[in-house]
Every structure is written in C-alpha cells, then in structure tokens.
Amino acid sequence: MELKTERLQLFPITLDLAQTLMKNSLAFYYKFQLPWNKNWPHDGLKALMPMYAERLENDSDELGFGPWVMIDSAGEHVIGDIGFKGKPDSEGNVEIGYHVVASERNYGYASEAVQTLCEWAFKHAEVEGIEAQCDKDNIPSQKVLINNGFNHTGRSMDILVFKKEKKIHQKENTLNKEL
C-alpha cells in the first residue's frame, strides 16, 4: 500500500519495517537507498514503535492506522512521518499526527500529506472524523490543520484540539458503495 502526491510518497510502516526501525534505523536508510538523516526517526516515533508493532502483531488491520513514512516523490530523502494513533474508536474517530524533519519544513509537505491521509481515511466506512492535537504555540501546525478543513473544537491547557468530519456527500458515496 502506497499513496503518492505530486511531491510525496507515503507508505505505512509494516511490522517488518517497525522492527527494523526499532533495532537499527540505519538499516531503513540502507534498505531504501536513502541518505541518512540523523533527525529521523525522531524520539516520539521511536517511543511509539514497540506499542505499534505489538498492535500489528495482534491485528493486521492496524496497518494504515499507524505511522506512515513520508519521502520525496523521487525517493531521494526522508521528509518525515505522518499517521494515526490507532484504528477508529467507537464513535468512528481517529487521531492524526505528523512530523516533518527540520530541513524540510515550510515547504507545504505537511499540508500535502495531511490532505492525502485524510482522503485515505475517509474512504473507510468506519471513519467518521479525524482529530488532531496541537500545542497552542505551534502556529505552522495549526495552519496545516485549518487549511485542510479542520475546525478548532477545544482546548486542554496548552493543547488545542481540532477535528475534521466526513462530509455528508462522502458518507453517501460510502453508503452507496456498500449497497
């Protein structure tokens, strides 16, 4: 499974790839013939890998609802990662998060990746909404969310909460495909 945009390639981290990243992240760069970037994987992704790998071992349907790698469309370097924090909850919501390596920020990659992954998620009948959390001082990330149709829905201390809901016509198209 791979998603492509004009400037990006996105692919979900498989169990094998998760184990590679946990054991030796340099092996990832060797496997994909990419130049090493000491800033990726970042500490947050490294911390997530063991839990994500365990979820994948227990449920192959987790693939796609975890982290995805972002590389440039030419396959020459890592842009960052994006993904969900698990399959939809009982109300059909998933939470999205993303990280762009410092050298690739402010080029619109996060916006492009968020748009693409939201489109992918909304093709799943069980996904009704996509949520995101963002530090109140992280203005660039807030712009990414707002530009992708997310609405500010709440706040918990210094964390802002955003949500994008499946549009009615998307729901109807999904329902028609199921019939």
mmCIF file with all atom_site columns, C-alpha atoms in Angstrom:
data_model
loop_
_atom_site.group_PDB
_atom_site.id
_atom_site.type_symbol
_atom_site.label_atom_id
_atom_site.label_alt_id
_atom_site.label_comp_id
_atom_site.label_asym_id
_atom_site.label_entity_id
_atom_site.label_seq_id
_atom_site.pdbx_PDB_ins_code
_atom_site.Cartn_x
_atom_site.Cartn_y
_atom_site.Cartn_z
_atom_site.occupancy
_atom_site.B_iso_or_equiv
_atom_site.pdbx_formal_charge
_atom_site.auth_seq_id
_atom_site.auth_comp_id
_atom_site.auth_asym_id
_atom_site.auth_atom_id
_atom_site.pdbx_PDB_model_num
ATOM 1   C CA . MET A 1 1   ? 0.000   0.000  0.000  1.00 0.00 ? 1   MET A CA 1
ATOM 2   C CA . GLU A 1 2   ? 1.421   3.361  -1.019 1.00 0.00 ? 2   GLU A CA 1
ATOM 3   C CA . LEU A 1 3   ? -0.031  6.812  -1.543 1.00 0.00 ? 3   LEU A CA 1
ATOM 4   C CA . LYS A 1 4   ? 1.514   9.292  -3.942 1.00 0.00 ? 4   LYS A CA 1
ATOM 5   C CA . THR A 1 5   ? 1.091   13.013 -4.328 1.00 0.00 ? 5   THR A CA 1
ATOM 6   C CA . GLU A 1 6   ? 2.799   15.376 -6.701 1.00 0.00 ? 6   GLU A CA 1
ATOM 7   C CA . ARG A 1 7   ? 5.778   15.696 -4.333 1.00 0.00 ? 7   ARG A CA 1
ATOM 8   C CA . LEU A 1 8   ? 5.488   12.844 -1.835 1.00 0.00 ? 8   LEU A CA 1
ATOM 9   C CA . GLN A 1 9   ? 5.392   9.098  -1.429 1.00 0.00 ? 9   GLN A CA 1
ATOM 10  C CA . LEU A 1 10  ? 3.638   7.844  1.699  1.00 0.00 ? 10  LEU A CA 1
ATOM 11  C CA . PHE A 1 11  ? 3.760   4.251  2.872  1.00 0.00 ? 11  PHE A CA 1
ATOM 12  C CA . PRO A 1 12  ? 2.594   2.699  6.128  1.00 0.00 ? 12  PRO A CA 1
ATOM 13  C CA . ILE A 1 13  ? 5.154   1.235  8.487  1.00 0.00 ? 13  ILE A CA 1
ATOM 14  C CA . THR A 1 14  ? 4.746   -2.538 8.309  1.00 0.00 ? 14  THR A CA 1
ATOM 15  C CA . LEU A 1 15  ? 5.631   -4.903 11.136 1.00 0.00 ? 15  LEU A CA 1
ATOM 16  C CA . ASP A 1 16  ? 8.934   -5.724 9.431  1.00 0.00 ? 16  ASP A CA 1
ATOM 17  C CA . LEU A 1 17  ? 9.764   -2.052 8.968  1.00 0.00 ? 17  LEU A CA 1
ATOM 18  C CA . ALA A 1 18  ? 8.773   -1.246 12.564 1.00 0.00 ? 18  ALA A CA 1
ATOM 19  C CA . GLN A 1 19  ? 11.138  -3.936 13.810 1.00 0.00 ? 19  GLN A CA 1
ATOM 20  C CA . THR A 1 20  ? 13.901  -2.588 11.557 1.00 0.00 ? 20  THR A CA 1
ATOM 21  C CA . LEU A 1 21  ? 13.415  0.939  12.888 1.00 0.00 ? 21  LEU A CA 1
ATOM 22  C CA . MET A 1 22  ? 13.472  -0.342 16.477 1.00 0.00 ? 22  MET A CA 1
ATOM 23  C CA . LYS A 1 23  ? 16.629  -2.411 16.032 1.00 0.00 ? 23  LYS A CA 1
ATOM 24  C CA . ASN A 1 24  ? 18.703  -0.288 13.658 1.00 0.00 ? 24  ASN A CA 1
ATOM 25  C CA . SER A 1 25  ? 17.307  2.793  11.946 1.00 0.00 ? 25  SER A CA 1
ATOM 26  C CA . LEU A 1 26  ? 20.335  2.925  9.637  1.00 0.00 ? 26  LEU A CA 1
ATOM 27  C CA . ALA A 1 27  ? 19.086  -0.348 8.113  1.00 0.00 ? 27  ALA A CA 1
ATOM 28  C CA . PHE A 1 28  ? 15.966  1.562  6.971  1.00 0.00 ? 28  PHE A CA 1
ATOM 29  C CA . TYR A 1 29  ? 18.142  4.037  5.069  1.00 0.00 ? 29  TYR A CA 1
ATOM 30  C CA . TYR A 1 30  ? 20.171  1.220  3.546  1.00 0.00 ? 30  TYR A CA 1
ATOM 31  C CA . LYS A 1 31  ? 17.056  -0.723 2.511  1.00 0.00 ? 31  LYS A CA 1
ATOM 32  C CA . PHE A 1 32  ? 15.558  2.292  0.716  1.00 0.00 ? 32  PHE A CA 1
ATOM 33  C CA . GLN A 1 33  ? 18.912  3.626  -0.515 1.00 0.00 ? 33  GLN A CA 1
ATOM 34  C CA . LEU A 1 34  ? 18.320  6.991  1.141  1.00 0.00 ? 34  LEU A CA 1
ATOM 35  C CA . PRO A 1 35  ? 20.907  9.334  2.641  1.00 0.00 ? 35  PRO A CA 1
ATOM 36  C CA . TRP A 1 36  ? 20.932  9.119  6.429  1.00 0.00 ? 36  TRP A CA 1
ATOM 37  C CA . ASN A 1 37  ? 19.163  11.882 8.325  1.00 0.00 ? 37  ASN A CA 1
ATOM 38  C CA . LYS A 1 38  ? 20.157  11.915 11.999 1.00 0.00 ? 38  LYS A CA 1
ATOM 39  C CA . ASN A 1 39  ? 16.856  13.654 12.844 1.00 0.00 ? 39  ASN A CA 1
ATOM 40  C CA . TRP A 1 40  ? 14.647  10.783 11.675 1.00 0.00 ? 40  TRP A CA 1
ATOM 41  C CA . PRO A 1 41  ? 13.187  8.709  13.149 1.00 0.00 ? 41  PRO A CA 1
ATOM 42  C CA . HIS A 1 42  ? 12.540  11.229 15.903 1.00 0.00 ? 42  HIS A CA 1
ATOM 43  C CA . ASP A 1 43  ? 12.205  10.272 19.566 1.00 0.00 ? 43  ASP A CA 1
ATOM 44  C CA . GLY A 1 44  ? 8.389   10.303 19.515 1.00 0.00 ? 44  GLY A CA 1
ATOM 45  C CA . LEU A 1 45  ? 8.255   7.794  16.673 1.00 0.00 ? 45  LEU A CA 1
ATOM 46  C CA . LYS A 1 46  ? 10.905  5.621  18.324 1.00 0.00 ? 46  LYS A CA 1
ATOM 47  C CA . ALA A 1 47  ? 8.849   5.541  21.520 1.00 0.00 ? 47  ALA A CA 1
ATOM 48  C CA . LEU A 1 48  ? 5.720   4.576  19.587 1.00 0.00 ? 48  LEU A CA 1
ATOM 49  C CA . MET A 1 49  ? 7.295   1.705  17.605 1.00 0.00 ? 49  MET A CA 1
ATOM 50  C CA . PRO A 1 50  ? 7.160   -1.079 20.257 1.00 0.00 ? 50  PRO A CA 1
ATOM 51  C CA . MET A 1 51  ? 3.473   -0.459 21.027 1.00 0.00 ? 51  MET A CA 1
ATOM 52  C CA . TYR A 1 52  ? 2.609   -0.139 17.345 1.00 0.00 ? 52  TYR A CA 1
ATOM 53  C CA . ALA A 1 53  ? 4.499   -3.338 16.461 1.00 0.00 ? 53  ALA A CA 1
ATOM 54  C CA . GLU A 1 54  ? 2.609   -5.216 19.165 1.00 0.00 ? 54  GLU A CA 1
ATOM 55  C CA . ARG A 1 55  ? -0.735  -3.942 17.849 1.00 0.00 ? 55  ARG A CA 1
ATOM 56  C CA . LEU A 1 56  ? 0.245   -5.021 14.317 1.00 0.00 ? 56  LEU A CA 1
ATOM 57  C CA . GLU A 1 57  ? 1.268   -8.483 15.548 1.00 0.00 ? 57  GLU A CA 1
ATOM 58  C CA . ASN A 1 58  ? -2.165  -8.891 17.125 1.00 0.00 ? 58  ASN A CA 1
ATOM 59  C CA . ASP A 1 59  ? -4.252  -7.280 14.376 1.00 0.00 ? 59  ASP A CA 1
ATOM 60  C CA . SER A 1 60  ? -3.077  -6.890 10.775 1.00 0.00 ? 60  SER A CA 1
ATOM 61  C CA . ASP A 1 61  ? -5.961  -4.420 10.206 1.00 0.00 ? 61  ASP A CA 1
ATOM 62  C CA . GLU A 1 62  ? -3.910  -1.866 12.186 1.00 0.00 ? 62  GLU A CA 1
ATOM 63  C CA . LEU A 1 63  ? -1.772  -1.356 9.066  1.00 0.00 ? 63  LEU A CA 1
ATOM 64  C CA . GLY A 1 64  ? -2.597  2.085  7.733  1.00 0.00 ? 64  GLY A CA 1
ATOM 65  C CA . PHE A 1 65  ? -3.967  3.271  11.078 1.00 0.00 ? 65  PHE A CA 1
ATOM 66  C CA . GLY A 1 66  ? -0.479  3.696  12.483 1.00 0.00 ? 66  GLY A CA 1
ATOM 67  C CA . PRO A 1 67  ? 2.550   5.658  11.291 1.00 0.00 ? 67  PRO A CA 1
ATOM 68  C CA . TRP A 1 68  ? 3.435   6.252  7.645  1.00 0.00 ? 68  TRP A CA 1
ATOM 69  C CA . VAL A 1 69  ? 6.796   7.327  6.237  1.00 0.00 ? 69  VAL A CA 1
ATOM 70  C CA . MET A 1 70  ? 6.961   10.428 4.037  1.00 0.00 ? 70  MET A CA 1
ATOM 71  C CA . ILE A 1 71  ? 9.696   10.550 1.404  1.00 0.00 ? 71  ILE A CA 1
ATOM 72  C CA . ASP A 1 72  ? 10.026  12.848 -1.570 1.00 0.00 ? 72  ASP A CA 1
ATOM 73  C CA . SER A 1 73  ? 8.454   11.659 -4.826 1.00 0.00 ? 73  SER A CA 1
ATOM 74  C CA . ALA A 1 74  ? 11.862  10.975 -6.389 1.00 0.00 ? 74  ALA A CA 1
ATOM 75  C CA . GLY A 1 75  ? 12.705  8.670  -3.482 1.00 0.00 ? 75  GLY A CA 1
ATOM 76  C CA . GLU A 1 76  ? 15.798  10.654 -2.593 1.00 0.00 ? 76  GLU A CA 1
ATOM 77  C CA . HIS A 1 77  ? 15.256  11.674 1.041  1.00 0.00 ? 77  HIS A CA 1
ATOM 78  C CA . VAL A 1 78  ? 13.035  11.353 4.110  1.00 0.00 ? 78  VAL A CA 1
ATOM 79  C CA . ILE A 1 79  ? 10.589  14.198 4.646  1.00 0.00 ? 79  ILE A CA 1
ATOM 80  C CA . GLY A 1 80  ? 9.159   12.902 7.936  1.00 0.00 ? 80  GLY A CA 1
ATOM 81  C CA . ASP A 1 81  ? 6.246   10.804 9.111  1.00 0.00 ? 81  ASP A CA 1
ATOM 82  C CA . ILE A 1 82  ? 2.505   11.069 9.484  1.00 0.00 ? 82  ILE A CA 1
ATOM 83  C CA . GLY A 1 83  ? -0.091  8.707  10.779 1.00 0.00 ? 83  GLY A CA 1
ATOM 84  C CA . PHE A 1 84  ? -2.916  7.766  13.030 1.00 0.00 ? 84  PHE A CA 1
ATOM 85  C CA . LYS A 1 85  ? -2.794  6.725  16.654 1.00 0.00 ? 85  LYS A CA 1
ATOM 86  C CA . GLY A 1 86  ? -4.830  3.592  16.025 1.00 0.00 ? 86  GLY A CA 1
ATOM 87  C CA . LYS A 1 87  ? -7.984  2.334  14.383 1.00 0.00 ? 87  LYS A CA 1
ATOM 88  C CA . PRO A 1 88  ? -11.250 4.294  14.710 1.00 0.00 ? 88  PRO A CA 1
ATOM 89  C CA . ASP A 1 89  ? -12.774 4.477  18.186 1.00 0.00 ? 89  ASP A CA 1
ATOM 90  C CA . SER A 1 90  ? -16.385 3.551  18.948 1.00 0.00 ? 90  SER A CA 1
ATOM 91  C CA . GLU A 1 91  ? -17.572 6.886  17.506 1.00 0.00 ? 91  GLU A CA 1
ATOM 92  C CA . GLY A 1 92  ? -15.555 6.472  14.295 1.00 0.00 ? 92  GLY A CA 1
ATOM 93  C CA . ASN A 1 93  ? -12.818 8.942  15.163 1.00 0.00 ? 93  ASN A CA 1
ATOM 94  C CA . VAL A 1 94  ? -9.094  8.586  14.503 1.00 0.00 ? 94  VAL A CA 1
ATOM 95  C CA . GLU A 1 95  ? -6.347  10.923 15.661 1.00 0.00 ? 95  GLU A CA 1
ATOM 96  C CA . ILE A 1 96  ? -3.732  12.125 13.202 1.00 0.00 ? 96  ILE A CA 1
ATOM 97  C CA . GLY A 1 97  ? -0.231  13.349 13.952 1.00 0.00 ? 97  GLY A CA 1
ATOM 98  C CA . TYR A 1 98  ? 2.711   14.330 11.789 1.00 0.00 ? 98  TYR A CA 1
ATOM 99  C CA . HIS A 1 99  ? 6.344   15.322 11.974 1.00 0.00 ? 99  HIS A CA 1
ATOM 100 C CA . VAL A 1 100 ? 8.434   16.931 9.252  1.00 0.00 ? 100 VAL A CA 1
ATOM 101 C CA . VAL A 1 101 ? 12.222  16.944 9.672  1.00 0.00 ? 101 VAL A CA 1
ATOM 102 C CA . ALA A 1 102 ? 13.536  20.443 10.337 1.00 0.00 ? 102 ALA A CA 1
ATOM 103 C CA . SER A 1 103 ? 15.325  20.779 6.990  1.00 0.00 ? 103 SER A CA 1
ATOM 104 C CA . GLU A 1 104 ? 12.063  20.102 5.093  1.00 0.00 ? 104 GLU A CA 1
ATOM 105 C CA . ARG A 1 105 ? 9.703   22.412 6.984  1.00 0.00 ? 105 ARG A CA 1
ATOM 106 C CA . ASN A 1 106 ? 7.832   25.346 5.450  1.00 0.00 ? 106 ASN A CA 1
ATOM 107 C CA . TYR A 1 107 ? 7.533   23.761 2.007  1.00 0.00 ? 107 TYR A CA 1
ATOM 108 C CA . GLY A 1 108 ? 3.925   22.581 2.381  1.00 0.00 ? 108 GLY A CA 1
ATOM 109 C CA . TYR A 1 109 ? 4.776   18.889 2.809  1.00 0.00 ? 109 TYR A CA 1
ATOM 110 C CA . ALA A 1 110 ? 2.722   18.514 5.987  1.00 0.00 ? 110 ALA A CA 1
ATOM 111 C CA . SER A 1 111 ? -0.362  20.040 4.342  1.00 0.00 ? 111 SER A CA 1
ATOM 112 C CA . GLU A 1 112 ? 0.006   17.783 1.331  1.00 0.00 ? 112 GLU A CA 1
ATOM 113 C CA . ALA A 1 113 ? 0.446   14.670 3.484  1.00 0.00 ? 113 ALA A CA 1
ATOM 114 C CA . VAL A 1 114 ? -2.455  15.539 5.830  1.00 0.00 ? 114 VAL A CA 1
ATOM 115 C CA . GLN A 1 115 ? -4.787  16.056 2.869  1.00 0.00 ? 115 GLN A CA 1
ATOM 116 C CA . THR A 1 116 ? -3.772  12.739 1.316  1.00 0.00 ? 116 THR A CA 1
ATOM 117 C CA . LEU A 1 117 ? -4.028  10.709 4.519  1.00 0.00 ? 117 LEU A CA 1
ATOM 118 C CA . CYS A 1 118 ? -7.405  12.255 5.393  1.00 0.00 ? 118 CYS A CA 1
ATOM 119 C CA . GLU A 1 119 ? -8.717  11.267 1.951  1.00 0.00 ? 119 GLU A CA 1
ATOM 120 C CA . TRP A 1 120 ? -7.406  7.724  2.529  1.00 0.00 ? 120 TRP A CA 1
ATOM 121 C CA . ALA A 1 121 ? -9.035  7.511  5.974  1.00 0.00 ? 121 ALA A CA 1
ATOM 122 C CA . PHE A 1 122 ? -12.410 8.823  4.839  1.00 0.00 ? 122 PHE A CA 1
ATOM 123 C CA . LYS A 1 123 ? -12.601 6.047  2.239  1.00 0.00 ? 123 LYS A CA 1
ATOM 124 C CA . HIS A 1 124 ? -13.077 3.665  5.172  1.00 0.00 ? 124 HIS A CA 1
ATOM 125 C CA . ALA A 1 125 ? -16.730 3.426  6.131  1.00 0.00 ? 125 ALA A CA 1
ATOM 126 C CA . GLU A 1 126 ? -15.926 3.188  9.836  1.00 0.00 ? 126 GLU A CA 1
ATOM 127 C CA . VAL A 1 127 ? -14.074 6.546  9.876  1.00 0.00 ? 127 VAL A CA 1
ATOM 128 C CA . GLU A 1 128 ? -16.408 9.443  10.678 1.00 0.00 ? 128 GLU A CA 1
ATOM 129 C CA . GLY A 1 129 ? -13.954 12.056 11.919 1.00 0.00 ? 129 GLY A CA 1
ATOM 130 C CA . ILE A 1 130 ? -10.282 12.868 12.201 1.00 0.00 ? 130 ILE A CA 1
ATOM 131 C CA . GLU A 1 131 ? -8.956  14.649 15.248 1.00 0.00 ? 131 GLU A CA 1
ATOM 132 C CA . ALA A 1 132 ? -5.629  16.349 15.873 1.00 0.00 ? 132 ALA A CA 1
ATOM 133 C CA . GLN A 1 133 ? -3.936  17.970 18.836 1.00 0.00 ? 133 GLN A CA 1
ATOM 134 C CA . CYS A 1 134 ? -1.506  20.828 18.575 1.00 0.00 ? 134 CYS A CA 1
ATOM 135 C CA . ASP A 1 135 ? 0.443   22.987 21.003 1.00 0.00 ? 135 ASP A CA 1
ATOM 136 C CA . LYS A 1 136 ? -1.065  26.482 21.238 1.00 0.00 ? 136 LYS A CA 1
ATOM 137 C CA . ASP A 1 137 ? 2.270   27.978 20.177 1.00 0.00 ? 137 ASP A CA 1
ATOM 138 C CA . ASN A 1 138 ? 2.708   25.750 17.116 1.00 0.00 ? 138 ASN A CA 1
ATOM 139 C CA . ILE A 1 139 ? 1.220   28.161 14.588 1.00 0.00 ? 139 ILE A CA 1
ATOM 140 C CA . PRO A 1 140 ? 2.568   26.357 11.468 1.00 0.00 ? 140 PRO A CA 1
ATOM 141 C CA . SER A 1 141 ? 0.866   23.110 12.523 1.00 0.00 ? 141 SER A CA 1
ATOM 142 C CA . GLN A 1 142 ? -2.373  24.954 13.274 1.00 0.00 ? 142 GLN A CA 1
ATOM 143 C CA . LYS A 1 143 ? -2.258  26.410 9.749  1.00 0.00 ? 143 LYS A CA 1
ATOM 144 C CA . VAL A 1 144 ? -1.780  22.913 8.287  1.00 0.00 ? 144 VAL A CA 1
ATOM 145 C CA . LEU A 1 145 ? -4.917  21.716 10.064 1.00 0.00 ? 145 LEU A CA 1
ATOM 146 C CA . ILE A 1 146 ? -7.062  24.769 9.291  1.00 0.00 ? 146 ILE A CA 1
ATOM 147 C CA . ASN A 1 147 ? -6.002  24.730 5.626  1.00 0.00 ? 147 ASN A CA 1
ATOM 148 C CA . ASN A 1 148 ? -7.103  21.087 5.487  1.00 0.00 ? 148 ASN A CA 1
ATOM 149 C CA . GLY A 1 149 ? -10.619 21.813 6.750  1.00 0.00 ? 149 GLY A CA 1
ATOM 150 C CA . PHE A 1 150 ? -10.116 21.059 10.440 1.00 0.00 ? 150 PHE A CA 1
ATOM 151 C CA . ASN A 1 151 ? -12.070 23.119 12.943 1.00 0.00 ? 151 ASN A CA 1
ATOM 152 C CA . HIS A 1 152 ? -10.804 24.167 16.361 1.00 0.00 ? 152 HIS A CA 1
ATOM 153 C CA . THR A 1 153 ? -13.071 22.256 18.765 1.00 0.00 ? 153 THR A CA 1
ATOM 154 C CA . GLY A 1 154 ? -11.481 22.624 22.176 1.00 0.00 ? 154 GLY A CA 1
ATOM 155 C CA . ARG A 1 155 ? -8.516  23.170 24.406 1.00 0.00 ? 155 ARG A CA 1
ATOM 156 C CA . SER A 1 156 ? -6.839  21.292 27.212 1.00 0.00 ? 156 SER A CA 1
ATOM 157 C CA . MET A 1 157 ? -4.350  23.577 28.947 1.00 0.00 ? 157 MET A CA 1
ATOM 158 C CA . ASP A 1 158 ? -1.784  24.470 26.243 1.00 0.00 ? 158 ASP A CA 1
ATOM 159 C CA . ILE A 1 159 ? -3.048  21.881 23.732 1.00 0.00 ? 159 ILE A CA 1
ATOM 160 C CA . LEU A 1 160 ? -5.573  22.865 21.066 1.00 0.00 ? 160 LEU A CA 1
ATOM 161 C CA . VAL A 1 161 ? -7.919  20.224 19.668 1.00 0.00 ? 161 VAL A CA 1
ATOM 162 C CA . PHE A 1 162 ? -9.025  20.185 16.031 1.00 0.00 ? 162 PHE A CA 1
ATOM 163 C CA . LYS A 1 163 ? -11.449 17.965 14.154 1.00 0.00 ? 163 LYS A CA 1
ATOM 164 C CA . LYS A 1 164 ? -12.420 17.278 10.565 1.00 0.00 ? 164 LYS A CA 1
ATOM 165 C CA . GLU A 1 165 ? -15.614 15.372 9.918  1.00 0.00 ? 165 GLU A CA 1
ATOM 166 C CA . LYS A 1 166 ? -16.547 13.212 6.981  1.00 0.00 ? 166 LYS A CA 1
ATOM 167 C CA . LYS A 1 167 ? -18.630 15.305 4.635  1.00 0.00 ? 167 LYS A CA 1
ATOM 168 C CA . ILE A 1 168 ? -22.221 14.273 4.020  1.00 0.00 ? 168 ILE A CA 1
ATOM 169 C CA . HIS A 1 169 ? -21.577 13.519 0.346  1.00 0.00 ? 169 HIS A CA 1
ATOM 170 C CA . GLN A 1 170 ? -18.618 11.337 1.364  1.00 0.00 ? 170 GLN A CA 1
ATOM 171 C CA . LYS A 1 171 ? -20.919 9.435  3.728  1.00 0.00 ? 171 LYS A CA 1
ATOM 172 C CA . GLU A 1 172 ? -23.486 8.973  0.956  1.00 0.00 ? 172 GLU A CA 1
ATOM 173 C CA . ASN A 1 173 ? -20.849 7.770  -1.519 1.00 0.00 ? 173 ASN A CA 1
ATOM 174 C CA . THR A 1 174 ? -19.524 5.281  1.050  1.00 0.00 ? 174 THR A CA 1
ATOM 175 C CA . LEU A 1 175 ? -23.064 4.075  1.763  1.00 0.00 ? 175 LEU A CA 1
ATOM 176 C CA . ASN A 1 176 ? -23.844 3.692  -1.948 1.00 0.00 ? 176 ASN A CA 1
ATOM 177 C CA . LYS A 1 177 ? -20.667 1.656  -2.492 1.00 0.00 ? 177 LYS A CA 1
ATOM 178 C CA . GLU A 1 178 ? -21.668 -0.664 0.351  1.00 0.00 ? 178 GLU A CA 1
ATOM 179 C CA . LEU A 1 179 ? -25.115 -1.313 -1.160 1.00 0.00 ? 179 LEU A CA 1
#
